[in-house]
Structure formats: structure tokens, C-alpha cells
mmCIF file of C-alpha atoms in Angstrom:
data_model
loop_
_atom_site.group_PDB
_atom_site.id
_atom_site.type_symbol
_atom_site.label_atom_id
_atom_site.label_comp_id
_atom_site.label_asym_id
_atom_site.label_seq_id
_atom_site.Cartn_x
_atom_site.Cartn_y
_atom_site.Cartn_z
ATOM 1 C CA MET E 172 -15.727 24.905 -4.772
ATOM 2 C CA GLU E 173 -19.078 23.238 -5.964
ATOM 3 C CA ASN E 174 -20.733 21.334 -3.311
ATOM 4 C CA ASP E 175 -20.133 17.909 -4.961
ATOM 5 C CA GLU E 176 -16.217 18.310 -4.518
ATOM 6 C CA LYS E 177 -14.201 17.780 -1.724
ATOM 7 C CA THR E 178 -10.359 18.604 -1.038
ATOM 8 C CA GLY E 179 -8.435 15.231 -1.000
ATOM 9 C CA ALA E 180 -5.254 14.739 1.278
ATOM 10 C CA ALA E 181 -2.848 15.916 -1.237
ATOM 11 C CA GLY E 182 -4.950 19.061 -2.003
ATOM 12 C CA GLN E 183 -6.363 18.225 -5.014
ATOM 13 C CA ASN E 184 -10.131 18.565 -5.915
ATOM 14 C CA GLU E 185 -12.138 15.241 -6.136
ATOM 15 C CA THR E 186 -15.582 15.071 -7.344
ATOM 16 C CA ALA E 187 -18.160 12.856 -5.430
ATOM 17 C CA GLU E 188 -18.130 10.411 -8.188
ATOM 18 C CA THR E 189 -14.483 10.081 -8.366
ATOM 19 C CA ALA E 190 -14.355 9.413 -4.246
ATOM 20 C CA GLU E 191 -17.202 6.584 -4.803
ATOM 21 C CA THR E 192 -15.025 5.094 -7.913
ATOM 22 C CA ASP E 193 -11.954 5.196 -5.116
ATOM 23 C CA TYR E 194 -14.329 3.550 -2.536
ATOM 24 C CA GLU E 195 -15.502 0.790 -5.059
ATOM 25 C CA THR E 196 -11.649 0.181 -6.062
ATOM 26 C CA ALA E 197 -10.110 0.283 -2.857
ATOM 27 C CA PHE E 198 -7.835 -2.711 -2.085
ATOM 28 C CA THR E 199 -9.398 -4.221 0.998
ATOM 29 C CA GLY E 200 -9.172 -7.583 2.945
ATOM 30 C CA GLY E 201 -6.411 -9.600 3.717
ATOM 31 C CA TYR E 202 -5.085 -13.262 2.308
ATOM 32 C CA GLN E 203 -2.247 -15.680 4.027
ATOM 33 C CA HIS E 204 0.102 -17.007 1.248
ATOM 34 C CA SER E 205 3.455 -18.297 1.135
ATOM 35 C CA MET E 206 6.160 -17.609 -1.465
ATOM 36 C CA ASP E 207 7.739 -20.406 -3.362
ATOM 37 C CA ALA E 208 11.297 -21.121 -3.546
ATOM 38 C CA LYS E 209 11.863 -18.470 -6.539
ATOM 39 C CA GLY E 210 9.838 -15.712 -4.512
ATOM 40 C CA ARG E 211 6.789 -15.962 -6.386
ATOM 41 C CA LEU E 212 3.649 -15.259 -4.766
ATOM 42 C CA ILE E 213 -0.025 -15.835 -5.473
ATOM 43 C CA ILE E 214 -1.951 -12.663 -5.811
ATOM 44 C CA PRO E 215 -5.429 -13.031 -4.749
ATOM 45 C CA LEU E 216 -7.871 -12.771 -7.689
ATOM 46 C CA PRO E 217 -9.868 -9.609 -6.461
ATOM 47 C CA PHE E 218 -6.365 -7.633 -6.016
ATOM 48 C CA ARG E 219 -4.979 -8.892 -9.589
ATOM 49 C CA GLU E 220 -8.604 -7.442 -11.292
ATOM 50 C CA SER E 221 -7.812 -3.843 -9.513
ATOM 51 C CA LEU E 222 -4.052 -4.120 -9.906
ATOM 52 C CA GLY E 223 -4.616 -4.105 -13.797
ATOM 53 C CA SER E 224 -2.143 -5.637 -16.402
ATOM 54 C CA VAL E 225 0.744 -3.788 -15.456
ATOM 55 C CA PHE E 226 1.804 -2.609 -12.176
ATOM 56 C CA CYS E 227 4.950 -1.627 -9.778
ATOM 57 C CA ILE E 228 6.190 -3.436 -7.126
ATOM 58 C CA GLY E 229 8.182 -1.206 -4.461
ATOM 59 C CA PRO E 230 8.431 -0.217 -0.741
ATOM 60 C CA SER E 231 5.435 0.745 1.391
ATOM 61 C CA PHE E 232 5.742 4.314 2.629
ATOM 62 C CA ASN E 233 7.408 3.323 5.939
ATOM 63 C CA PHE E 234 9.760 0.367 3.922
ATOM 64 C CA LYS E 235 8.497 -2.167 6.582
ATOM 65 C CA ALA E 236 6.186 -3.928 3.814
ATOM 66 C CA ILE E 237 6.433 -4.600 -0.040
ATOM 67 C CA ALA E 238 3.714 -2.844 -1.764
ATOM 68 C CA ILE E 239 2.084 -3.327 -5.198
ATOM 69 C CA TYR E 240 0.976 -0.263 -6.691
ATOM 70 C CA PRO E 241 -1.594 0.250 -9.583
ATOM 71 C CA ASP E 242 0.529 1.625 -12.354
ATOM 72 C CA THR E 243 -1.028 5.197 -12.178
ATOM 73 C CA VAL E 244 -1.322 5.196 -8.186
ATOM 74 C CA TRP E 245 2.826 4.532 -8.462
ATOM 75 C CA LYS E 246 3.256 7.208 -10.764
ATOM 76 C CA LYS E 247 0.917 9.753 -8.550
ATOM 77 C CA THR E 248 3.067 8.610 -5.456
ATOM 78 C CA ARG E 249 6.313 9.109 -6.995
ATOM 79 C CA GLU E 250 5.585 12.584 -8.354
ATOM 80 C CA GLU E 251 4.164 13.590 -5.059
ATOM 81 C CA TYR E 252 7.969 12.624 -3.536
ATOM 82 C CA LYS E 253 9.603 14.045 -6.140
ATOM 83 C CA LYS E 254 8.132 17.518 -5.536
ATOM 84 C CA LEU E 255 8.908 17.255 -2.113
ATOM 85 C CA ALA E 256 12.536 16.092 -2.742
ATOM 86 C CA LYS E 257 13.391 19.198 -4.605
ATOM 87 C CA PHE E 258 13.382 21.225 -1.182
ATOM 88 C CA ASN E 259 14.915 18.736 1.271
ATOM 89 C CA SER E 260 17.989 16.745 0.659
ATOM 90 C CA LYS E 261 16.216 14.017 3.478
ATOM 91 C CA LEU E 262 13.302 13.664 1.243
ATOM 92 C CA LYS E 263 15.786 13.353 -1.807
ATOM 93 C CA LEU E 264 17.525 10.470 0.078
ATOM 94 C CA TYR E 265 14.052 8.906 0.650
ATOM 95 C CA LEU E 266 13.109 9.244 -2.906
ATOM 96 C CA GLU E 267 16.557 7.873 -4.543
ATOM 97 C CA ASN E 268 15.851 4.603 -2.259
ATOM 98 C CA PHE E 269 12.029 4.549 -3.219
ATOM 99 C CA ASP E 270 13.313 4.257 -6.760
ATOM 100 C CA ALA E 271 16.048 1.804 -6.307
ATOM 101 C CA MET E 272 13.896 -0.539 -4.874
ATOM 102 C CA SER E 273 10.946 0.115 -7.156
ATOM 103 C CA TYR E 274 10.329 -2.205 -10.061
ATOM 104 C CA ARG E 275 7.834 -0.996 -12.892
ATOM 105 C CA ASP E 276 6.150 -2.711 -15.525
ATOM 106 C CA GLN E 277 5.410 -6.014 -13.565
ATOM 107 C CA GLN E 278 2.751 -8.533 -14.485
ATOM 108 C CA VAL E 279 1.336 -11.738 -12.824
ATOM 109 C CA ASP E 280 2.004 -14.873 -14.683
ATOM 110 C CA ALA E 281 -0.582 -17.482 -15.872
ATOM 111 C CA GLN E 282 -0.794 -18.946 -12.645
ATOM 112 C CA GLY E 283 -1.901 -15.582 -10.866
ATOM 113 C CA ARG E 284 1.676 -15.480 -9.361
ATOM 114 C CA VAL E 285 4.190 -12.314 -9.187
ATOM 115 C CA LEU E 286 7.902 -12.689 -8.617
ATOM 116 C CA LEU E 287 8.953 -10.337 -5.580
ATOM 117 C CA PRO E 288 12.134 -8.864 -6.570
ATOM 118 C CA ALA E 289 14.915 -10.366 -4.633
ATOM 119 C CA ARG E 290 16.225 -7.077 -3.396
ATOM 120 C CA LEU E 291 12.810 -6.352 -1.901
ATOM 121 C CA ARG E 292 12.364 -9.414 -0.389
ATOM 122 C CA ALA E 293 15.780 -9.707 1.238
ATOM 123 C CA LYS E 294 15.807 -5.884 2.546
ATOM 124 C CA ILE E 295 12.112 -5.912 3.791
ATOM 125 C CA LEU E 296 11.033 -9.656 4.516
ATOM 126 C CA GLY E 297 14.217 -11.243 5.349
ATOM 127 C CA GLU E 298 13.857 -15.026 5.113
ATOM 128 C CA GLU E 299 10.389 -14.791 5.813
ATOM 129 C CA ARG E 300 8.113 -16.964 3.237
ATOM 130 C CA ASP E 301 4.861 -16.804 5.047
ATOM 131 C CA VAL E 302 3.376 -13.644 4.328
ATOM 132 C CA ASP E 303 0.382 -11.781 4.478
ATOM 133 C CA VAL E 304 -0.996 -10.110 1.347
ATOM 134 C CA LEU E 305 -3.302 -6.935 2.571
ATOM 135 C CA GLY E 306 -5.278 -4.737 1.109
ATOM 136 C CA SER E 307 -4.212 -1.126 1.874
ATOM 137 C CA GLY E 308 -6.477 1.432 0.394
ATOM 138 C CA ASP E 309 -5.118 2.290 -2.940
ATOM 139 C CA HIS E 310 -2.196 -0.339 -3.038
ATOM 140 C CA VAL E 311 -1.708 -3.865 -1.830
ATOM 141 C CA ARG E 312 0.842 -4.514 1.160
ATOM 142 C CA ILE E 313 2.937 -7.547 1.518
ATOM 143 C CA VAL E 314 4.080 -8.282 5.198
ATOM 144 C CA GLY E 315 5.735 -11.128 6.698
ATOM 145 C CA ARG E 316 3.296 -13.055 8.981
ATOM 146 C CA ALA E 317 5.391 -12.394 12.490
ATOM 147 C CA ALA E 318 5.354 -8.547 11.568
ATOM 148 C CA THR E 319 1.670 -8.666 11.071
ATOM 149 C CA GLU E 320 1.016 -9.850 14.336
ATOM 150 C CA GLU E 321 3.284 -7.368 15.893
ATOM 151 C CA GLN E 322 1.453 -4.798 14.055
ATOM 152 C CA PHE E 323 -1.838 -5.934 15.199
ATOM 153 C CA THR E 324 -0.800 -6.464 18.694
ATOM 154 C CA ALA E 325 0.387 -2.675 18.594
ATOM 155 C CA PHE E 326 -2.879 -1.461 17.226
ATOM 156 C CA MET E 327 -4.880 -3.226 19.808
ATOM 157 C CA ASP E 328 -2.548 -1.567 22.540
ATOM 158 C CA SER E 329 -3.245 1.735 20.970
ATOM 159 C CA LEU E 330 -6.974 1.119 20.044
ATOM 160 C CA PRO E 331 -8.359 3.072 23.186
ATOM 161 C CA ASP E 332 -6.371 6.133 22.094
ATOM 162 C CA ILE E 333 -7.341 5.842 18.509
ATOM 163 C CA LEU E 334 -11.267 5.454 19.319
ATOM 164 C CA ASP E 335 -10.780 8.573 21.644
ATOM 165 C CA GLU E 336 -9.460 10.407 18.778
ATOM 166 C CA MET E 337 -12.096 9.129 16.624
ATOM 167 C CA ASP E 338 -14.607 10.137 19.084
ATOM 168 C CA ARG E 339 -12.939 13.550 19.339
ATOM 169 C CA LEU E 340 -13.150 14.216 15.563
ATOM 170 C CA GLY E 341 -17.008 12.939 15.581
ATOM 171 C CA ALA E 342 -16.327 9.372 13.760
ATOM 172 C CA GLY E 343 -17.035 7.404 16.731
ATOM 173 C CA ALA E 344 -20.571 8.337 17.655
ATOM 174 C CA ALA E 345 -22.184 6.554 14.464
ATOM 175 C CA ASN E 346 -20.634 3.079 15.563
ATOM 176 C CA GLU E 347 -21.251 3.216 19.366
ATOM 177 C CA GLN E 348 -24.103 0.787 18.960
ATOM 178 C CA ASP E 349 -21.384 -1.751 18.184
ATOM 179 C CA SER E 350 -19.897 -1.867 21.822
#
């Protein structure tokens, strides 16, 4: 492997240029919005630009949020799940449910809204209309506002352990001046 390459999480080689591009196009930030009565949600402009004109709406990895994936990310994610499902019946069931709840070829309307499929809304958000639209690296997550607050509280409770682990791995030393 050459010096300008690194091994990605999935074991694939990425060049330093690809890693930089990923950083520049990563979905970051969070916005609070409300769905209208039809289940339409405004997608913030920075996210719309990175999603592209056609994308996929489906469940997040843990099925606790609705995810909006750029088409290329959804295809890559699905292929990874498909490879794993060949060897394990539980993972095959996971893939079947991931597929059943994924909606390809989605687009925003002229007002920058997307219609969240009714089945996804019912299974993941329930009756919640107030949501957080959150950047999550290679995709956008849509989470009910109450769930976001619970997740943040759990994060803060586990933060000392996370910081200890980061320090153990050498990632904390560079940021100690923030204390």
C-alpha cells in the first residue's frame, strides 16, 4: 500500500484525496423542523446539495431513525449488507426488512420538501411531527425530537467513558486545551 492510501472501515483502500472529498461532503450539523400533515419535511439546503437530485429514504442502521442516503451511499450500504446476509440467516432477515423499508428514486419538491413514506413514519417516528434533521457522516438522519433529547442525555452520561477511550487510543491529547 502506498503512503497516500489508507484502509477504510470496510477494508477498502481509499486515497488521501478520496478521504478529503469525503470530509468535504460529509453531512454535519442539525436542524429542527416539523413535518406537515401529509408527512412532508423540508430538507435543509446544505443537505439537499449533498444528497443530489435522486436519493433513497430508508431506515438507519439501528432502525431508530429515518435515513436519507445519497444514491451511491445506499447502493454501497445495501451491497455490504447483501454480502453479509449470504452467510447468516439473521442478517438475511435484517436485509429483508432494510429493503422493505427503503424507498429509492426519491426527490425533493420545488419547495425543498420530501415526502417521508407513511410506513417509515409510522414504524420509526410514530405520531411525532417535530423532528431533528441531523448530519450523520455519509447520510442524513431524521429523529423525533424527544428521541434526540434522550440520545443526547445518554451520550452525556457516557461521555467520561468515551473520553477515556479516546485518550487511550491517542485521540484525546490534541484536544486537551479545550478543558
